[in-house]
Coordinates of C-alpha atoms in Angstrom, one line a residue:
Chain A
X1 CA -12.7 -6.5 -3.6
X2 CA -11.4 -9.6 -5.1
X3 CA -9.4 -10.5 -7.8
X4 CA -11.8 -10.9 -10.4
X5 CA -13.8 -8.0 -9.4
X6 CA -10.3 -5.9 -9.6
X7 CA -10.2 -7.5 -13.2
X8 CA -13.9 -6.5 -14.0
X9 CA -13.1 -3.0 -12.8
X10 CA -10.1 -2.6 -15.1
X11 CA -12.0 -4.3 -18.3
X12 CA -14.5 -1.3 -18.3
X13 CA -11.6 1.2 -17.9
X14 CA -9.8 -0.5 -20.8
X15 CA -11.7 -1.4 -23.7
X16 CA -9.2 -2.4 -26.3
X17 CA -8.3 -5.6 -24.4
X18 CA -10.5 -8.4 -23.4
X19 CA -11.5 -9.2 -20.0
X20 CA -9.6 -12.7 -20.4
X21 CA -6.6 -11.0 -21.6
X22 CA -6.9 -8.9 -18.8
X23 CA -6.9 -11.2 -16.2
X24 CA -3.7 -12.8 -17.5
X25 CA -2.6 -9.3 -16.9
X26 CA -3.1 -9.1 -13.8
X27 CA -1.9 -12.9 -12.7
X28 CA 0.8 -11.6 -14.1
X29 CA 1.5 -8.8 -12.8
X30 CA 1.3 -10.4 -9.2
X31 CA 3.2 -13.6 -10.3
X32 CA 6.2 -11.6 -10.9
X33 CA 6.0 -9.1 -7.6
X34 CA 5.8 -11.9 -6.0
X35 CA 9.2 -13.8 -7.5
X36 CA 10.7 -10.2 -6.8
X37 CA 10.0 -10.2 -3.2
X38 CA 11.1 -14.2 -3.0
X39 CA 14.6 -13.1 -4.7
X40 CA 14.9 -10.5 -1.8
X41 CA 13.9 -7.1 -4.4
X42 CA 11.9 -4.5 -2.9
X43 CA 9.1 -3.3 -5.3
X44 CA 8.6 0.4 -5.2
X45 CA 4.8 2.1 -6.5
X46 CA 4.7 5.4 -7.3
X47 CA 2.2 7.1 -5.6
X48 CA 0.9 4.0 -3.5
X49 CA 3.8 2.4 -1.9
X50 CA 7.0 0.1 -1.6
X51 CA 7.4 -3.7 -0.3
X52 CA 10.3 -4.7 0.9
X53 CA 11.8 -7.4 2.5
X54 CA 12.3 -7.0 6.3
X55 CA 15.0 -9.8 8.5
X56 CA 14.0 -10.4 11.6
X57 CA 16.3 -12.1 14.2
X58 CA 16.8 -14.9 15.7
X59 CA 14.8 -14.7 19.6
X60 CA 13.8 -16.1 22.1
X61 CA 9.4 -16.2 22.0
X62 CA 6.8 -17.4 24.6
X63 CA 4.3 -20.2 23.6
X64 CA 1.3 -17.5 25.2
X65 CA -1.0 -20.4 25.9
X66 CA 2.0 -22.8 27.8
X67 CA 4.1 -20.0 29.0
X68 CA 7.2 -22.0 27.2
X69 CA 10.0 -20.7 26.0
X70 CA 10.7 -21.4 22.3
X71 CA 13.6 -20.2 19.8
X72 CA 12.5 -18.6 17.0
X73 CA 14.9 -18.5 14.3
X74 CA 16.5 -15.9 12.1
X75 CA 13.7 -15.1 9.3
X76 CA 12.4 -12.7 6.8
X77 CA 9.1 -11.0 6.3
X78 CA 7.4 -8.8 4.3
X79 CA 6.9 -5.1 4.9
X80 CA 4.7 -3.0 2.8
X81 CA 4.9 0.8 3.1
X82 CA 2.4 2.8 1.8
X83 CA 3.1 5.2 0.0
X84 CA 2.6 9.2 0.8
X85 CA 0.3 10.2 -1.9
X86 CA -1.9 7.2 -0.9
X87 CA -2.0 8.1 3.0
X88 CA -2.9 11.0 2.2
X89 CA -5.8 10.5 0.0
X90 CA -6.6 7.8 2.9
X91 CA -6.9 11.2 5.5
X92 CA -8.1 13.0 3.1
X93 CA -5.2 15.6 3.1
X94 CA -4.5 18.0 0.6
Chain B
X1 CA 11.2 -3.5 -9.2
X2 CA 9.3 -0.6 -10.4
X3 CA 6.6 0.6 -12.6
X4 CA 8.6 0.3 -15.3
X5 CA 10.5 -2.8 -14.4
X6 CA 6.5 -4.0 -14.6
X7 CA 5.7 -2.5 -18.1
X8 CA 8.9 -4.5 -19.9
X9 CA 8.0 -7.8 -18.2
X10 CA 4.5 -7.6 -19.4
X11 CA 6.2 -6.3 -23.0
X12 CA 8.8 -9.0 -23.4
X13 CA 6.9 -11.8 -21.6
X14 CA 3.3 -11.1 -23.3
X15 CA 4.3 -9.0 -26.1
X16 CA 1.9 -6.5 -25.0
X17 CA 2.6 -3.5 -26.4
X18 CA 4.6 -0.9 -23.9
X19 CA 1.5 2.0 -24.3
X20 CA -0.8 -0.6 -23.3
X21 CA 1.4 -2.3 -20.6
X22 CA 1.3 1.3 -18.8
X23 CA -2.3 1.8 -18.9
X24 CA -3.3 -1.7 -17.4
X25 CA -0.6 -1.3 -15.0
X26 CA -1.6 1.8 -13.8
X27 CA -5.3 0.9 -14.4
X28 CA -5.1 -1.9 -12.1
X29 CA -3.1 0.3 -9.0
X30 CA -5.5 2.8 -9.5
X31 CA -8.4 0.9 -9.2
X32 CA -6.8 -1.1 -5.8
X33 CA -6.5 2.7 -4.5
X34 CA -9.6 3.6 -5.4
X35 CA -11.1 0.6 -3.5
X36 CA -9.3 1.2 -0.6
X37 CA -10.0 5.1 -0.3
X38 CA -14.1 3.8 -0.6
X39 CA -12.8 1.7 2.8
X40 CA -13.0 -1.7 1.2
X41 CA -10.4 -4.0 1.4
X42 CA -8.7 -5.4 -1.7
X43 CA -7.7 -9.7 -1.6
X44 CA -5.6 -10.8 -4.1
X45 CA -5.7 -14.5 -3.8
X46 CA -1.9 -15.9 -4.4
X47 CA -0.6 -12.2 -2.8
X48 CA -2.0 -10.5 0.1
X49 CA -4.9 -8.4 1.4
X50 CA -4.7 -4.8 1.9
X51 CA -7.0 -3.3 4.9
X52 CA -7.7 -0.2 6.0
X53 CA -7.6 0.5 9.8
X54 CA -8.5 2.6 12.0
X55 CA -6.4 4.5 14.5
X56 CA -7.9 6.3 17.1
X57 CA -6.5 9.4 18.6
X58 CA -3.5 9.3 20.9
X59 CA -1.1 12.0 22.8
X60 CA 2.8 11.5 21.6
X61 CA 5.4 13.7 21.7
X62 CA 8.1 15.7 19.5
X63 CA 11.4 13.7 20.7
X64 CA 13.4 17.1 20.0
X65 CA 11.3 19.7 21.8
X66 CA 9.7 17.1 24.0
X67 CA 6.7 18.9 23.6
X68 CA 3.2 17.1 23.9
X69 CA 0.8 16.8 20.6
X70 CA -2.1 15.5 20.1
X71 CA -1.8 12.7 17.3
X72 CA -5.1 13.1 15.8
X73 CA -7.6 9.6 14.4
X74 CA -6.0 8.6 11.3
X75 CA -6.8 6.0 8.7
X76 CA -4.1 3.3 7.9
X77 CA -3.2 0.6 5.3
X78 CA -2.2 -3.0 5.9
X79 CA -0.9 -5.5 4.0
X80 CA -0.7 -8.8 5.1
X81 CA 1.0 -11.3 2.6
X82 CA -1.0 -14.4 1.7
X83 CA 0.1 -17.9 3.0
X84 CA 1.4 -18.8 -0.2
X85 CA 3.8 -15.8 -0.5
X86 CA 5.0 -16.3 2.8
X87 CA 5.3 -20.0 2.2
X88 CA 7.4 -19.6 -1.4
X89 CA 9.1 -16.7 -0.2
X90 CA 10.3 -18.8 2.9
X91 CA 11.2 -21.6 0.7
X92 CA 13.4 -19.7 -1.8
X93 CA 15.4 -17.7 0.9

């Protein structure tokens, strides 16, 4: 599923608001998760799961195809969780 | 950020009324749930993908009793953050 197709899907569920509309919606919607995470926030889903900013630190990493050492410095990533509810409906688990 | 921190961006920044802000919001998480309980995986282009993968079974064991269980196949969910959120979120931190 893509973005547009997410957008489609949403339209039919949602019939006072135009498909256009919509998709602003949705950009967003994404636009501003995604400033969260880059200010450090986590974002936290009820019911399908939390992102969160991870820091990672500085090592010392192999080049795997050169055997090399390299340093690797301090960074951060991005770590989703998913949430419980969602697992569960993943395994379906009651 | 929450749900709700969601609903008033989309309420002061769009002007979209709060009633409606909810129902697209949880609209579009429902639908990306939906997707991925089918087995697809959902791209947003700009964020991330979300995959569903598959673990097979494997034999751990309870670190208090130390006792050996079987950890039975289980379905899990990825995401991997697009190249562009990595990239600006690398830049701004």
């Amino acid at each position: 599923m893509t973005k547009s197709m997410l957008t489609e899907k949403v339209s039919e569920r949602l019939k006072e608001l135009t498909r256009k509309q919509i998709a602003v919606i949705i950009n967003t919607i994404f636009d501003n998760m995604k400033e969260a995470l880059n200010k450090g926030e986590k974002i936290e889903i009820r019911g399908f799961g939390i992102f969160r900013i991870k820091e990672r630190k500085a090592k010392i990493a192999r080049n795997p195809k050169t055997g090399q050492k390299v340093s690797v410095s301090e960074r951060k990533t991005i770590h989703f969780k998913t949430g419980k509810a969602l697992h569960n409906a993943l395994n379906k688990i009651k | 950020m929450t749900k709700i921190d969601i609903i008033d961006l989309l309420y002061e920044r769009m002007g979209l009324p709060k009633r409606e802000a909810r129902e697209v919001v949880d609209a579009v998480f429902d639908t990306i749930k939906n997707t991925l309980i089918a087995g697809e995986q959902v791209k947003i282009a700009g964020f991330g993908t979300f995959n569903i993968r598959k673990k097979g079974s494997r034999k751990g064991r309870n670190p208090r009793t130390k006792e050996e269980v079987e950890i039975k196949p289980r379905k899990v969910l990825v995401f991997k953050a697009s190249s562009e959120l990595k990239k600006t979120h690398r830049e701004s931190s």
